[in-house]
Tab-separated table of C-alpha atoms in Angstrom:
chain	number	residue	atom	x	y	z
A	1	MET	CA	-72.176	-161.966	-20.252
A	2	SER	CA	-69.406	-159.396	-20.574
A	3	ASP	CA	-66.932	-159.486	-23.448
A	4	ALA	CA	-64.103	-160.123	-21.007
A	5	ARG	CA	-65.827	-163.165	-19.550
A	6	LYS	CA	-66.569	-164.428	-23.067
A	7	PHE	CA	-62.887	-164.155	-23.936
A	8	LYS	CA	-61.946	-166.042	-20.782
A	9	GLU	CA	-64.336	-168.848	-21.682
A	10	ARG	CA	-63.081	-168.922	-25.241
A	11	LEU	CA	-59.464	-169.071	-24.075
A	12	ALA	CA	-60.379	-172.002	-21.819
A	13	GLY	CA	-62.027	-173.659	-24.833
A	14	LEU	CA	-58.738	-173.424	-26.673
A	15	ALA	CA	-56.961	-175.459	-24.009
A	16	VAL	CA	-56.460	-178.048	-26.753
A	17	ILE	CA	-53.516	-175.892	-27.805
A	18	ASP	CA	-50.942	-176.993	-25.300
A	19	TRP	CA	-47.916	-175.277	-26.682
A	20	GLN	CA	-44.694	-176.927	-25.710
A	21	ALA	CA	-41.285	-175.363	-25.823
A	22	PRO	CA	-40.035	-175.960	-29.337
A	23	ALA	CA	-37.341	-178.589	-29.605
A	24	ILE	CA	-34.463	-178.505	-32.047
A	25	GLN	CA	-35.477	-180.263	-35.238
A	26	PRO	CA	-32.794	-182.762	-36.276
A	27	GLY	CA	-33.744	-182.955	-39.948
A	28	MET	CA	-35.286	-180.646	-42.494
A	29	PRO	CA	-38.396	-181.502	-44.451
A	30	PRO	CA	-37.238	-182.548	-47.908
A	31	SER	CA	-39.457	-180.044	-49.693
A	32	MET	CA	-38.057	-176.980	-47.890
A	33	SER	CA	-34.788	-175.193	-48.207
A	34	PRO	CA	-33.001	-175.313	-44.803
A	35	LEU	CA	-34.468	-173.027	-42.146
A	36	VAL	CA	-32.036	-171.178	-39.911
A	37	ALA	CA	-32.073	-172.450	-36.292
A	38	ALA	CA	-35.174	-174.491	-37.096
A	39	ARG	CA	-37.590	-175.323	-34.277
A	40	LEU	CA	-40.168	-178.027	-34.205
A	41	ILE	CA	-43.563	-176.789	-32.999
A	42	SER	CA	-45.742	-179.357	-31.275
A	43	VAL	CA	-49.304	-179.236	-30.029
A	44	GLN	CA	-50.286	-181.965	-27.585
A	45	GLY	CA	-47.357	-184.105	-28.707
A	46	ARG	CA	-48.096	-183.770	-32.434
A	47	ASN	CA	-45.568	-182.060	-34.658
A	48	VAL	CA	-47.573	-179.372	-36.395
A	49	GLY	CA	-44.950	-177.067	-37.785
A	50	ILE	CA	-41.342	-176.263	-38.354
A	51	LEU	CA	-40.322	-172.615	-38.112
A	52	ASP	CA	-37.029	-170.810	-38.204
A	53	GLY	CA	-35.761	-169.716	-34.784
A	54	VAL	CA	-36.875	-166.093	-35.048
A	55	THR	CA	-40.399	-166.946	-36.238
A	56	ALA	CA	-40.750	-169.610	-33.509
A	57	GLU	CA	-39.835	-167.025	-30.880
A	58	HIS	CA	-42.355	-164.560	-32.356
A	59	LEU	CA	-45.022	-167.276	-32.081
A	60	LEU	CA	-44.304	-168.111	-28.434
A	61	GLN	CA	-44.040	-164.478	-27.354
A	62	GLY	CA	-47.189	-163.595	-29.318
A	63	ILE	CA	-49.255	-166.264	-27.574
A	64	GLU	CA	-48.284	-164.766	-24.222
A	65	SER	CA	-49.137	-161.285	-25.559
A	66	THR	CA	-52.664	-162.435	-26.421
A	67	ARG	CA	-53.117	-163.852	-22.921
A	68	LEU	CA	-51.869	-160.613	-21.399
A	69	LEU	CA	-54.165	-158.555	-23.660
A	70	CYS	CA	-57.125	-160.667	-22.464
A	71	ALA	CA	-56.179	-159.871	-18.866
A	72	LEU	CA	-55.754	-156.144	-19.560
A	73	ASN	CA	-59.090	-156.109	-21.382
A	74	ASP	CA	-60.737	-157.769	-18.393
A	75	HIS	CA	-59.315	-155.131	-16.072
A	76	LEU	CA	-60.219	-152.202	-18.338
A	77	GLU	CA	-63.763	-153.505	-18.631
A	78	ALA	CA	-64.138	-153.715	-14.845
A	79	MET	CA	-62.729	-150.203	-14.529
A	80	LEU	CA	-65.223	-148.844	-17.051
A	81	ARG	CA	-68.030	-150.642	-15.230
A	82	ALA	CA	-67.023	-148.928	-11.991
A	83	HIS	CA	-67.038	-145.614	-13.865
A	84	HIS	CA	-70.541	-146.204	-15.299
A	85	GLU	CA	-71.824	-147.294	-11.890
A	86	LYS	CA	-70.492	-144.013	-10.497
A	87	ASN	CA	-68.212	-145.740	-8.019
A	88	PRO	CA	-65.196	-143.406	-7.926
A	89	ALA	CA	-63.491	-145.259	-5.066
A	90	LEU	CA	-63.491	-148.564	-6.966
A	91	MET	CA	-62.596	-146.825	-10.225
A	92	SER	CA	-59.607	-145.143	-8.627
A	93	GLU	CA	-58.489	-148.371	-6.932
A	94	MET	CA	-58.657	-150.219	-10.263
A	95	PHE	CA	-56.879	-147.384	-12.035
A	96	ARG	CA	-54.037	-147.517	-9.503
A	97	ASP	CA	-53.837	-151.285	-9.879
A	98	LEU	CA	-53.739	-150.964	-13.668
A	99	LEU	CA	-50.903	-148.460	-13.468
A	100	GLU	CA	-48.939	-150.573	-11.022
A	101	ALA	CA	-49.592	-154.272	-11.668
A	102	GLY	CA	-50.866	-153.970	-15.260
A	103	ARG	CA	-48.035	-151.756	-16.365
A	104	ALA	CA	-45.404	-153.879	-14.567
A	105	ALA	CA	-46.682	-157.096	-16.158
A	106	THR	CA	-46.821	-155.503	-19.606
A	107	ALA	CA	-43.366	-153.918	-19.323
A	108	SER	CA	-41.846	-157.146	-18.019
A	109	HIS	CA	-43.367	-159.226	-20.830
A	110	ILE	CA	-42.313	-156.727	-23.503
A	111	GLU	CA	-38.755	-156.651	-22.169
A	112	LYS	CA	-38.578	-160.452	-22.007
A	113	SER	CA	-40.048	-160.838	-25.485
A	114	PHE	CA	-37.613	-158.307	-27.003
A	115	ASP	CA	-34.710	-160.119	-25.277
A	116	ALA	CA	-35.900	-163.519	-26.520
A	117	ILE	CA	-36.406	-162.279	-30.092
A	118	ASP	CA	-33.039	-160.455	-30.042
A	119	ARG	CA	-31.325	-163.660	-28.875
A	120	ALA	CA	-33.031	-165.620	-31.646
A	121	MET	CA	-31.977	-163.005	-34.225
A	122	ASP	CA	-28.359	-163.098	-32.971
A	123	GLU	CA	-28.366	-166.895	-33.220
A	124	HIS	CA	-29.859	-166.579	-36.711
A	125	GLU	CA	-27.046	-164.243	-37.814
A	126	VAL	CA	-24.293	-166.456	-36.352
A	127	LEU	CA	-25.683	-169.590	-38.003
A	128	GLU	CA	-26.164	-167.811	-41.302
A	129	ARG	CA	-22.557	-166.572	-41.197
A	130	GLN	CA	-21.324	-170.108	-40.395
A	131	GLU	CA	-23.362	-171.433	-43.313
A	132	GLN	CA	-21.752	-168.902	-45.656
A	133	THR	CA	-18.178	-169.746	-44.550
A	134	HIS	CA	-18.722	-173.491	-45.110
G	1	MET	CA	-58.338	-141.922	-35.880
G	2	SER	CA	-58.131	-142.379	-32.120
G	3	ALA	CA	-55.035	-141.589	-30.059
G	4	PHE	CA	-54.515	-145.297	-29.499
G	5	GLU	CA	-54.698	-146.080	-33.215
G	6	GLU	CA	-52.239	-143.239	-33.899
G	7	ARG	CA	-49.874	-144.790	-31.394
G	8	LEU	CA	-50.394	-148.267	-32.784
G	9	LYS	CA	-49.313	-147.027	-36.199
G	10	THR	CA	-45.884	-146.288	-34.742
G	11	PHE	CA	-45.417	-150.002	-33.982
G	12	MET	CA	-44.773	-151.470	-37.413
G	13	PRO	CA	-46.002	-155.022	-37.962
G	14	MET	CA	-43.579	-157.694	-39.141
G	15	MET	CA	-44.289	-158.519	-42.779
G	16	LEU	CA	-45.341	-162.061	-42.063
G	17	GLY	CA	-47.181	-164.028	-44.718
G	18	ALA	CA	-48.946	-167.391	-44.592
G	19	GLU	CA	-50.178	-169.074	-47.729
G	20	PRO	CA	-51.445	-172.587	-48.442
G	21	LEU	CA	-48.527	-174.920	-49.202
G	22	LYS	CA	-48.285	-176.911	-52.416
G	23	LEU	CA	-47.499	-180.551	-51.565
G	24	ASP	CA	-45.456	-182.718	-53.939
G	25	ALA	CA	-46.900	-184.646	-56.911
G	26	ASN	CA	-48.062	-187.474	-54.616
G	27	GLY	CA	-49.594	-185.040	-52.173
G	28	ALA	CA	-46.986	-186.061	-49.593
G	29	PRO	CA	-46.233	-183.798	-46.632
G	30	PRO	CA	-42.763	-183.732	-45.075
G	31	ALA	CA	-42.074	-186.951	-43.141
G	32	GLY	CA	-43.077	-187.118	-39.465
G	33	MET	CA	-45.285	-184.048	-39.508
G	34	ASP	CA	-48.999	-183.678	-38.854
G	35	LEU	CA	-49.580	-180.824	-41.264
G	36	ARG	CA	-53.306	-180.501	-41.683
G	37	VAL	CA	-54.171	-177.559	-43.910
G	38	PRO	CA	-50.447	-176.970	-44.578
G	39	HIS	CA	-49.160	-173.442	-45.026
G	40	LEU	CA	-45.884	-172.031	-46.169
G	41	LEU	CA	-44.879	-169.089	-43.943
G	42	THR	CA	-42.812	-166.253	-45.307
G	43	ASN	CA	-41.108	-163.229	-43.789
G	44	ASN	CA	-40.576	-160.413	-46.277
G	45	GLY	CA	-41.070	-162.987	-49.022
G	46	LYS	CA	-38.421	-165.393	-47.668
G	47	PRO	CA	-39.655	-168.830	-46.461
G	48	CYS	CA	-39.427	-168.975	-42.673
G	49	GLY	CA	-41.527	-172.017	-41.883
G	50	LEU	CA	-43.881	-174.775	-42.783
G	51	ALA	CA	-46.871	-175.258	-40.509
G	52	SER	CA	-50.423	-176.506	-40.138
G	53	GLY	CA	-53.234	-174.002	-40.632
G	54	LEU	CA	-53.670	-173.785	-36.867
G	55	VAL	CA	-50.070	-172.698	-36.284
G	56	ALA	CA	-50.163	-170.313	-39.259
G	57	SER	CA	-53.300	-168.504	-38.146
G	58	THR	CA	-52.202	-168.462	-34.482
G	59	LEU	CA	-48.854	-167.005	-35.463
G	60	VAL	CA	-50.319	-164.216	-37.584
G	61	SER	CA	-52.987	-163.147	-35.059
G	62	ASN	CA	-50.657	-163.391	-32.061
G	63	MET	CA	-48.020	-161.280	-33.725
G	64	GLU	CA	-50.653	-158.575	-34.039
G	65	SER	CA	-51.314	-159.045	-30.289
G	66	ASN	CA	-47.636	-158.342	-29.706
G	67	ARG	CA	-47.885	-155.068	-31.581
G	68	ILE	CA	-51.075	-153.966	-29.808
G	69	LEU	CA	-49.632	-154.906	-26.411
G	70	HIS	CA	-46.571	-152.774	-27.073
G	71	ALA	CA	-48.838	-149.818	-27.874
G	72	VAL	CA	-50.898	-150.399	-24.694
G	73	GLY	CA	-47.700	-150.689	-22.635
G	74	SER	CA	-46.565	-147.382	-24.038
G	75	LEU	CA	-49.905	-145.746	-23.149
G	76	LEU	CA	-49.675	-147.074	-19.578
G	77	ALA	CA	-46.114	-145.795	-19.206
G	78	ASP	CA	-47.265	-142.340	-20.367
G	79	LEU	CA	-50.120	-142.395	-17.874
G	80	VAL	CA	-47.740	-143.071	-14.979
G	81	GLU	CA	-45.510	-140.179	-15.965
G	82	ALA	CA	-48.310	-137.737	-16.920
G	83	PRO	CA	-48.884	-134.590	-14.817
G	84	PRO	CA	-52.304	-134.677	-13.063
G	85	ASP	CA	-53.950	-132.252	-15.529
G	86	GLU	CA	-53.087	-134.528	-18.470
G	87	ILE	CA	-54.388	-137.751	-16.917
G	88	PRO	CA	-58.005	-137.437	-18.225
G	89	LEU	CA	-56.738	-137.092	-21.813
G	90	ARG	CA	-54.397	-140.078	-21.510
G	91	LEU	CA	-57.146	-142.087	-19.849
G	92	LYS	CA	-59.429	-141.320	-22.796
G	93	ALA	CA	-56.819	-142.853	-25.131
G	94	LEU	CA	-56.748	-145.960	-22.965
G	95	ILE	CA	-60.539	-146.274	-23.105
G	96	GLU	CA	-60.390	-145.986	-26.894
G	97	ALA	CA	-57.762	-148.729	-26.807
G	98	HIS	CA	-60.240	-150.972	-25.000
G	99	ASP	CA	-62.585	-151.075	-28.026
G	100	PHE	CA	-59.653	-151.798	-30.277
G	101	ILE	CA	-58.445	-154.649	-28.028
G	102	VAL	CA	-61.954	-156.189	-27.917
G	103	ARG	CA	-62.149	-156.212	-31.733
G	104	HIS	CA	-58.672	-157.704	-32.078
G	105	LEU	CA	-59.207	-160.421	-29.457
G	106	ASP	CA	-62.485	-161.404	-31.083
G	107	GLN	CA	-60.795	-161.695	-34.506
G	108	ALA	CA	-57.747	-163.544	-33.112
G	109	LEU	CA	-59.779	-166.073	-31.123
G	110	THR	CA	-62.199	-166.597	-34.012
G	111	ALA	CA	-59.272	-167.312	-36.372
G	112	THR	CA	-57.864	-169.919	-33.975
G	113	GLU	CA	-61.281	-171.508	-33.346
G	114	ASP	CA	-61.903	-171.715	-37.119
G	115	SER	CA	-58.481	-173.297	-37.669
G	116	ILE	CA	-59.136	-175.936	-35.010
G	117	ALA	CA	-62.479	-176.771	-36.643
G	118	GLN	CA	-60.812	-176.901	-40.069
G	119	MET	CA	-58.053	-179.186	-38.766
G	120	ARG	CA	-60.581	-181.528	-37.177
G	121	ALA	CA	-62.612	-181.677	-40.392
G	122	SER	CA	-59.630	-182.298	-42.682
G	123	SER	CA	-58.032	-185.690	-43.195
G	124	PHE	CA	-54.532	-186.276	-41.902
G	125	PRO	CA	-52.329	-185.718	-44.991
G	126	HIS	CA	-50.221	-188.850	-44.334
G	127	THR	CA	-53.370	-191.001	-44.385
G	128	GLU	CA	-54.580	-189.304	-47.532
G	129	TRP	CA	-51.152	-189.759	-49.118
G	130	LYS	CA	-51.082	-193.481	-48.194
G	131	ARG	CA	-54.611	-193.950	-49.553
G	132	ARG	CA	-53.599	-192.449	-52.881
G	133	THR	CA	-50.251	-194.234	-53.231
G	134	HIS	CA	-50.947	-197.749	-51.865
């Protein structure tokens, strides 16, 4: 079994982690100092964490990055296989696909994740400033 | 050090820390949370969240995915813009990246799998707290 296929199976095995969009947490845990723009993180309906807005965004974007890395790894492995099997036509087709689809997906995700993290950081700054003026 | 690792070094990781959380004197977790194997998360030493071991380990490994994906995206962008005579060299860097990605994905998935097993094996803190205080 190839590494890529193993990763796919392992990702499927982690389907227990059904990340939901974090919801605004109405109250702070008593043992913590207030977190800026706090988000409640839930897995399959259970509240498993409370993170500040920026960290929550890093978590969500990072999960998508891992999925994308698994896909890129899968593609690279198939490309290398074509190379070892001396199949230049397939290798070149996969290379083209990597440069077009792979690069587009990666660039789009990176842009979206930077935007999302920037938005979270802006919100963080605004809320922190409001906190200071009160 | 490979070309990919050189490039990866230019993408600085966020200084994210996760350490086991000290519960209060009664061993009570914050109300309404399912914090098995609780961790206090810090960013540059400042608390940025409170989460179960699963969230903490997923966050740390996925943030590394983010960094690696940015480096891969940068390699792919260079490949698209490279003159034909430079393509073999850039392709070599991408193949080196493949080994790096495989190692990272294995570590990241193993960390998440271990955390799930640890969560399943540990008692729910609220139950443990009730047992000790009632």
